[in-house]
Coordinates of C-alpha atoms and ligand atoms in Angstrom, one line a residue:
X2 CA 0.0 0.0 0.0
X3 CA 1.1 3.2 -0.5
X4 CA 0.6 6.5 1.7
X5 CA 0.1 9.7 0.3
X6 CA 0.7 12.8 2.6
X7 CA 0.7 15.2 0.0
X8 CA -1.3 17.1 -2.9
X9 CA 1.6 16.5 -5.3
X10 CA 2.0 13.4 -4.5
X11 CA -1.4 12.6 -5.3
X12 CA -1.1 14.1 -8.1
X13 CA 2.4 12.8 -9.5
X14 CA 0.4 9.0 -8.4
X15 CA -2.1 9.7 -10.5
X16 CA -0.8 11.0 -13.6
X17 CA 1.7 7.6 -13.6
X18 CA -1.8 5.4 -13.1
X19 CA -3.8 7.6 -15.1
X20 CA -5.0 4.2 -17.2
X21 CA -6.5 2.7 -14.0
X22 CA -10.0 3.0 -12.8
X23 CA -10.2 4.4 -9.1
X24 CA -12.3 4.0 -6.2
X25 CA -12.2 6.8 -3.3
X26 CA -13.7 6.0 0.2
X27 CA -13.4 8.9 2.2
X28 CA -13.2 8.3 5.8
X29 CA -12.1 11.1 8.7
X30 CA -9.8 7.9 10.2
X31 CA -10.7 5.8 13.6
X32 CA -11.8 3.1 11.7
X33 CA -14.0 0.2 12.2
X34 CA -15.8 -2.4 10.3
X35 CA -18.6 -0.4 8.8
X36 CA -15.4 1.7 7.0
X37 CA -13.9 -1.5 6.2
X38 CA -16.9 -2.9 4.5
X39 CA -17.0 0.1 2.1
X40 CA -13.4 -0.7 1.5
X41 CA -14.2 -4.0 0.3
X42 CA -17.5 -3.1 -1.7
X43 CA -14.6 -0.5 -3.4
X44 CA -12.8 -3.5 -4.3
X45 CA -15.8 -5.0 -6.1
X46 CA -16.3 -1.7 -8.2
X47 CA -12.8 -1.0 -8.8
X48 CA -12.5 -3.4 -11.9
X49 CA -8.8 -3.9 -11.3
X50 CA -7.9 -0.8 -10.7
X51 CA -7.2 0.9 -7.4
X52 CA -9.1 1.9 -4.0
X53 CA -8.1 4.6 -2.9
X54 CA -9.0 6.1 1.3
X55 CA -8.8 9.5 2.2
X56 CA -8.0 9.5 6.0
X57 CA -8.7 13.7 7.3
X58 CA -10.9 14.6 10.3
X59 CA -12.3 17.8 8.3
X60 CA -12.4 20.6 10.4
X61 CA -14.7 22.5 8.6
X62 CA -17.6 20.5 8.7
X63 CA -17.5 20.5 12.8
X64 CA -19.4 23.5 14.3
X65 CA -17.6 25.7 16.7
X66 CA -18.7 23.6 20.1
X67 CA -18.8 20.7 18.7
X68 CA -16.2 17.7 19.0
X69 CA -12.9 18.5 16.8
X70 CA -10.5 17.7 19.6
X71 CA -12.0 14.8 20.7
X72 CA -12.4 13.1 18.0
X73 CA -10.6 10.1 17.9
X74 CA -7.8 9.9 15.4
X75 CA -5.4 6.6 14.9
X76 CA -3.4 6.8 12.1
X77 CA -1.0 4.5 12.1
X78 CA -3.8 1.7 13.4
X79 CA -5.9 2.9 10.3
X80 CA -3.1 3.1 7.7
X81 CA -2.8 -1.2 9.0
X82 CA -6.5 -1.5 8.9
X83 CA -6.2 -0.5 5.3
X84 CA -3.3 -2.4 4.3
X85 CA -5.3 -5.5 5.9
X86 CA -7.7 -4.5 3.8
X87 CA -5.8 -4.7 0.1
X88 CA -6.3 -0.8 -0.4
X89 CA -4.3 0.2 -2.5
X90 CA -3.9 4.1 -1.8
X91 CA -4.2 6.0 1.7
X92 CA -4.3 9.5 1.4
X93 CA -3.7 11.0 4.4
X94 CA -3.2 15.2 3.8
X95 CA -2.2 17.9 6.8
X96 CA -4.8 20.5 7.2
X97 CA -2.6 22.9 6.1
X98 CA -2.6 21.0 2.7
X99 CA -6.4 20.5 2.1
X100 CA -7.4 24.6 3.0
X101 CA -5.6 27.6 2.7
X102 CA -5.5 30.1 5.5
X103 CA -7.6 32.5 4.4
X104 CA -10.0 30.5 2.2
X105 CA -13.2 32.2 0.7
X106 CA -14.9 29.9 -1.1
X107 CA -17.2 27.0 -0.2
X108 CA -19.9 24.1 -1.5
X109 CA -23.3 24.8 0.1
X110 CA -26.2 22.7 -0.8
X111 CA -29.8 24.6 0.3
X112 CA -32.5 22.0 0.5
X113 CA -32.1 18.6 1.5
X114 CA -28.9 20.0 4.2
X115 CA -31.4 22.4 5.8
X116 CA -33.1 19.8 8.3
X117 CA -32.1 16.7 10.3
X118 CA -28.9 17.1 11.0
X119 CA -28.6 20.4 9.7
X120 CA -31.1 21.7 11.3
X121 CA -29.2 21.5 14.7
X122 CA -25.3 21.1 13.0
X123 CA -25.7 24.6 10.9
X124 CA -22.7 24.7 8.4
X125 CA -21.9 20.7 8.8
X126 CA -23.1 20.3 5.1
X127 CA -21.6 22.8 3.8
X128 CA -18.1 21.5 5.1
X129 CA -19.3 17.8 4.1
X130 CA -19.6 19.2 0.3
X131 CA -16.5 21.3 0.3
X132 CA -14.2 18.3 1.8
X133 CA -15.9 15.8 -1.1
X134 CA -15.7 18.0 -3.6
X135 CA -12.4 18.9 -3.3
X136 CA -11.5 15.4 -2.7
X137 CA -13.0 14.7 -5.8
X138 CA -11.5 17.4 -7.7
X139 CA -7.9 16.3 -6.2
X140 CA -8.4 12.0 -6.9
X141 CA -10.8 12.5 -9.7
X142 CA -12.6 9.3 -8.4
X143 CA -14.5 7.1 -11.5
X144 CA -16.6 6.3 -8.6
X145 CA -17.2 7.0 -4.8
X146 CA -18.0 4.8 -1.8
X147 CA -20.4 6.2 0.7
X148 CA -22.1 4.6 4.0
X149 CA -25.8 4.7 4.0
X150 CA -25.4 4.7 7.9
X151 CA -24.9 8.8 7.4
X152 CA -28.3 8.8 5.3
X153 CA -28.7 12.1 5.0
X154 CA -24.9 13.1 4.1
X155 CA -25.3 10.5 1.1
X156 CA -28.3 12.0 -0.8
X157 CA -26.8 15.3 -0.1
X158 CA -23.5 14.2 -1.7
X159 CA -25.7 12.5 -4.8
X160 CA -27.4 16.1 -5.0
X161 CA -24.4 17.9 -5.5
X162 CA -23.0 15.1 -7.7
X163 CA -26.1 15.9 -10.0
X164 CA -26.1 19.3 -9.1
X165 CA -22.4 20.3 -10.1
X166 CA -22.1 17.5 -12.9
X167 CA -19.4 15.6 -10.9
X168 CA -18.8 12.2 -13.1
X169 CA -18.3 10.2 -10.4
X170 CA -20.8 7.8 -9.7
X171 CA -21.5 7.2 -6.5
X172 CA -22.1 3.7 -4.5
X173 CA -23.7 3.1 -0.9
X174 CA -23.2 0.5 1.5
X175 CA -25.5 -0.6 4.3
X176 CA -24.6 0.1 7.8
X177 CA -22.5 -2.2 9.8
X178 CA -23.3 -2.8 13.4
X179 CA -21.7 -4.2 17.0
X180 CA -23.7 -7.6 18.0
X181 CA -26.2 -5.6 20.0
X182 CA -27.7 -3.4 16.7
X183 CA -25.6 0.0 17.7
X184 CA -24.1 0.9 14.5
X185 CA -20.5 0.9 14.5
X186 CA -19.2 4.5 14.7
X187 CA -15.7 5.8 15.6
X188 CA -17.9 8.0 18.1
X189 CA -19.1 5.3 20.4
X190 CA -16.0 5.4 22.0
X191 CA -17.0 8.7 23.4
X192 CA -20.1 7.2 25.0
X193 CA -19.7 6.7 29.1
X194 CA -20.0 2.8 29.7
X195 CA -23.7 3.4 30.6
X196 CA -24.6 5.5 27.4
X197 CA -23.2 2.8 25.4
X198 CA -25.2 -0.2 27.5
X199 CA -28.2 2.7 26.5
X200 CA -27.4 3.1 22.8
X201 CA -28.3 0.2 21.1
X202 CA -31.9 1.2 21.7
X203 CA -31.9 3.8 19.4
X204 CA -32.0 0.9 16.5
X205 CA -34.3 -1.6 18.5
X206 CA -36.4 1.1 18.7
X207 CA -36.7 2.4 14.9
X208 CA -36.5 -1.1 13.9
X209 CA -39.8 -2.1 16.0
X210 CA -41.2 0.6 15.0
X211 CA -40.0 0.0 11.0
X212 CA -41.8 -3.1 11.8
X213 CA -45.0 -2.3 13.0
X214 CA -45.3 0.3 10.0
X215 CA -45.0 -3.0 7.6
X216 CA -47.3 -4.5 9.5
X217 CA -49.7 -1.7 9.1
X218 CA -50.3 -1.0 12.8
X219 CA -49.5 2.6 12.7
X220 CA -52.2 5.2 10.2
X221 CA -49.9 8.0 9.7
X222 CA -45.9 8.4 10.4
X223 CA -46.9 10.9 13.6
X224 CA -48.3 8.2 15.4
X225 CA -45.0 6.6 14.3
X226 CA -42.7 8.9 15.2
X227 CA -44.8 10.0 19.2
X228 CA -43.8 5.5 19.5
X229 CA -40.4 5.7 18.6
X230 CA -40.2 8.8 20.7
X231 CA -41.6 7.1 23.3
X232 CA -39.7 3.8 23.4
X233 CA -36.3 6.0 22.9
X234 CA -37.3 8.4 25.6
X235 CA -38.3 5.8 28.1
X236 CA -34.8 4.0 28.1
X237 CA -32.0 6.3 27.4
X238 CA -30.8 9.2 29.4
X239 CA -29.4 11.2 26.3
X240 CA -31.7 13.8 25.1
X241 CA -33.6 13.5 21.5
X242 CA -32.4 15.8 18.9
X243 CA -34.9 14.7 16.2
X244 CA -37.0 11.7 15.6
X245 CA -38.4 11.6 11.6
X246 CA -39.6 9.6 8.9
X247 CA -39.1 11.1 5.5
X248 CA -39.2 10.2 1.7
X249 CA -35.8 9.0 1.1
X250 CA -35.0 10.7 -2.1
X251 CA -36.4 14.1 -0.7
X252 CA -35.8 13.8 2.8
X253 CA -39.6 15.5 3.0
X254 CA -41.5 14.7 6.0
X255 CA -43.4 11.9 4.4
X256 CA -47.4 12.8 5.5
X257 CA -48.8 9.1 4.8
X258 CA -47.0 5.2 4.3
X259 CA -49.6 4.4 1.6
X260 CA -47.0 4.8 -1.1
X261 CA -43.9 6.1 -0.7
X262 CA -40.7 4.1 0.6
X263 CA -40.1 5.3 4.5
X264 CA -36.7 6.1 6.0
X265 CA -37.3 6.2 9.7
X266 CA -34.2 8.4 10.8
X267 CA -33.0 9.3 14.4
X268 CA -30.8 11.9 16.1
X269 CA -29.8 11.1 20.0
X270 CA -27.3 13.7 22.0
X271 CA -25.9 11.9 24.9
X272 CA -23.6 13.7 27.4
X273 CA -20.3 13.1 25.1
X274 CA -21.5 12.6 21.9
X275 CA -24.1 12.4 19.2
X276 CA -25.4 9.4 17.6
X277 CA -27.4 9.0 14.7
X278 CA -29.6 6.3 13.0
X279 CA -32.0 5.0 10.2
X280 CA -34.0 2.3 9.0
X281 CA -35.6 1.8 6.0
X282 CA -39.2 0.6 5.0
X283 CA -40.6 -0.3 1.7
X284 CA -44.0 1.5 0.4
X285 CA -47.2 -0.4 0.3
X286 CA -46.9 0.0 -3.2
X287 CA -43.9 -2.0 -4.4
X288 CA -42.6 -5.7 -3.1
X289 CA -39.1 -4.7 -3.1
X290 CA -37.6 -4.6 0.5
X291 CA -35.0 -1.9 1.5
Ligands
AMP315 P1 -16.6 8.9 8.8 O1 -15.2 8.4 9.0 O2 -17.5 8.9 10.0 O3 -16.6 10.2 8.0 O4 -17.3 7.9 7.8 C1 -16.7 7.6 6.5 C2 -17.7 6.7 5.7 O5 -17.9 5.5 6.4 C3 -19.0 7.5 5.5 O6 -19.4 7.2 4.2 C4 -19.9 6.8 6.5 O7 -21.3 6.8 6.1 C5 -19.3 5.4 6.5 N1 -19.7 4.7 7.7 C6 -19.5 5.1 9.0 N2 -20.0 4.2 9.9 C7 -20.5 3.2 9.2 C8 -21.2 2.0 9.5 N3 -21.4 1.6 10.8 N4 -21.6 1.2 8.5 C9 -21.4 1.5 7.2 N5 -20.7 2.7 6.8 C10 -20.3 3.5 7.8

């Protein structure tokens, strides 16, 4: 595997592999297996030609009080993790290298980045477009792994794939999870040892409920949402940040199940640190499962 620490080395790599296809994951480091799987599902899509990981914890897409410092950065564990791994490129840039000082200009996206997460991490999209645009404008990726456990960053990222006429294609991958249905993130090693016993019920509880919608117990998603509320609230001492379930191409409040696929989605803030969640449902309407 080979490490890249720098823009010109990127660059000098890629104009001696130009011929090869390439397959970007980007991943802000402390990884686990969820990041892992999307290196492997690279590997199926690279067609013989090279994965490539970005490892940078971007600073611009963290708000002001939110968690830069803490987060949890392991290089040289991730560059193994990769080489274990069979990636082929880690690209691993200083700060210093990705933005300059005094930089003025940025990616915002105005719709689907406005609510959810958004709605409570103002400016967190905008850095989330900036890093992958720039990413993709540095590694010029064919195509682009992205992990549907951040639901809402990927049909952002597809927006302003369409939106700017970015030719990579991108590719999800569902999300990985620890034995007792918490999905793997590098954040649960924030949680206190209670919060972490707690967390896991933030997926019990949108997959009942993702269950009961199936089974046609609940008329309209707000009865669904006051139950998930309910089961979430009753069990966990972190505080809900939002609880929604919304047309997953729109990310619109979906006002009835008779049709449209569901995505139940779920925002928790616990003392440390803030974990996030979805499920999907499939519409009435169709027979394909999500
Ligand atoms: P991050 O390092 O948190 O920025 O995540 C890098 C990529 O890994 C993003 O596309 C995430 O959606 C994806 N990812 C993070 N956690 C998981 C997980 N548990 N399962 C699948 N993908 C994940």
């Amino acid at each position: 595997m080979i490490q890249l620490n720098s823009l010109q080395e990127l660059s000098e790599w890629i104009s001696e592999n130009r011929d090869l296809p390439r397959v970007l994951v980007p991943t802000m480091g402390a990884l686990h297996r969820g990041h892992t799987s999307l290196f492997d599902l690279a590997r199926e899509q690279s067609l013989h030609g090279r994965v490539m990981v970005s490892i940078f914890v971007n600073p611009t897409q963290f708000g002001p009080t939110e968690d830069l410092e803490e987060y949890p950065r392991s290089l040289q564990e991730d560059l193994e993790e990769c080489r274990l791994h069979g990636v082929d490129v880690a690209f691993t840039p200083q700060v210093s290298e990705i933005y300059a000082s005094d930089a003025s200009i940025s990616v915002q996206e105005s719709q689907l980045s406005k609510r959810l997460c958004g709605a409570s991490r103002p400016g967190h999209f905008d850095g989330v477009c900036t890093i992958v645009a720039k990413l993709f404008l540095m590694a010029q990726p064919d195509v682009a792994v992205f992990g549907e456990k951040d639901f809402q960053q990927l049909a952002v990222i597809r927006r302003m794939v369409r939106d700017l006429n970015f030719s990579t294609r991108i590719v999800s991958g569902p999300t990985i999870r620890e034995e007792d249905g918490l999905a793997m993130s590098s954040r649960n090693a924030l949680l206190s040892p209670k919060d972490r016993q707690d967390a896991p019920i933030i997926y019990e509880s949108l997959s009942k409920v993702a269950q009961e919608i199936a089974s046609r117990v609940h008329a309209t998603p707000n009865t669904a949402i006051r139950r998930i509320r309910d089961l979430i609230e009753n069990a966990v001492s972190g505080e809900i940040d939002y609880v929604e379930i919304v047309d997953p191409m729109t990310l619109e409040p979906l006002q009835s199940f008779d049709q449209a696929d569901a995505r139940l989605l779920a925002a928790v803030q616990f003392e440390s640190t803030r974990l996030i969640d979805n499920v999907g449902v499939a519409g009435f309407n169709t027979s394909a499962s999500r």
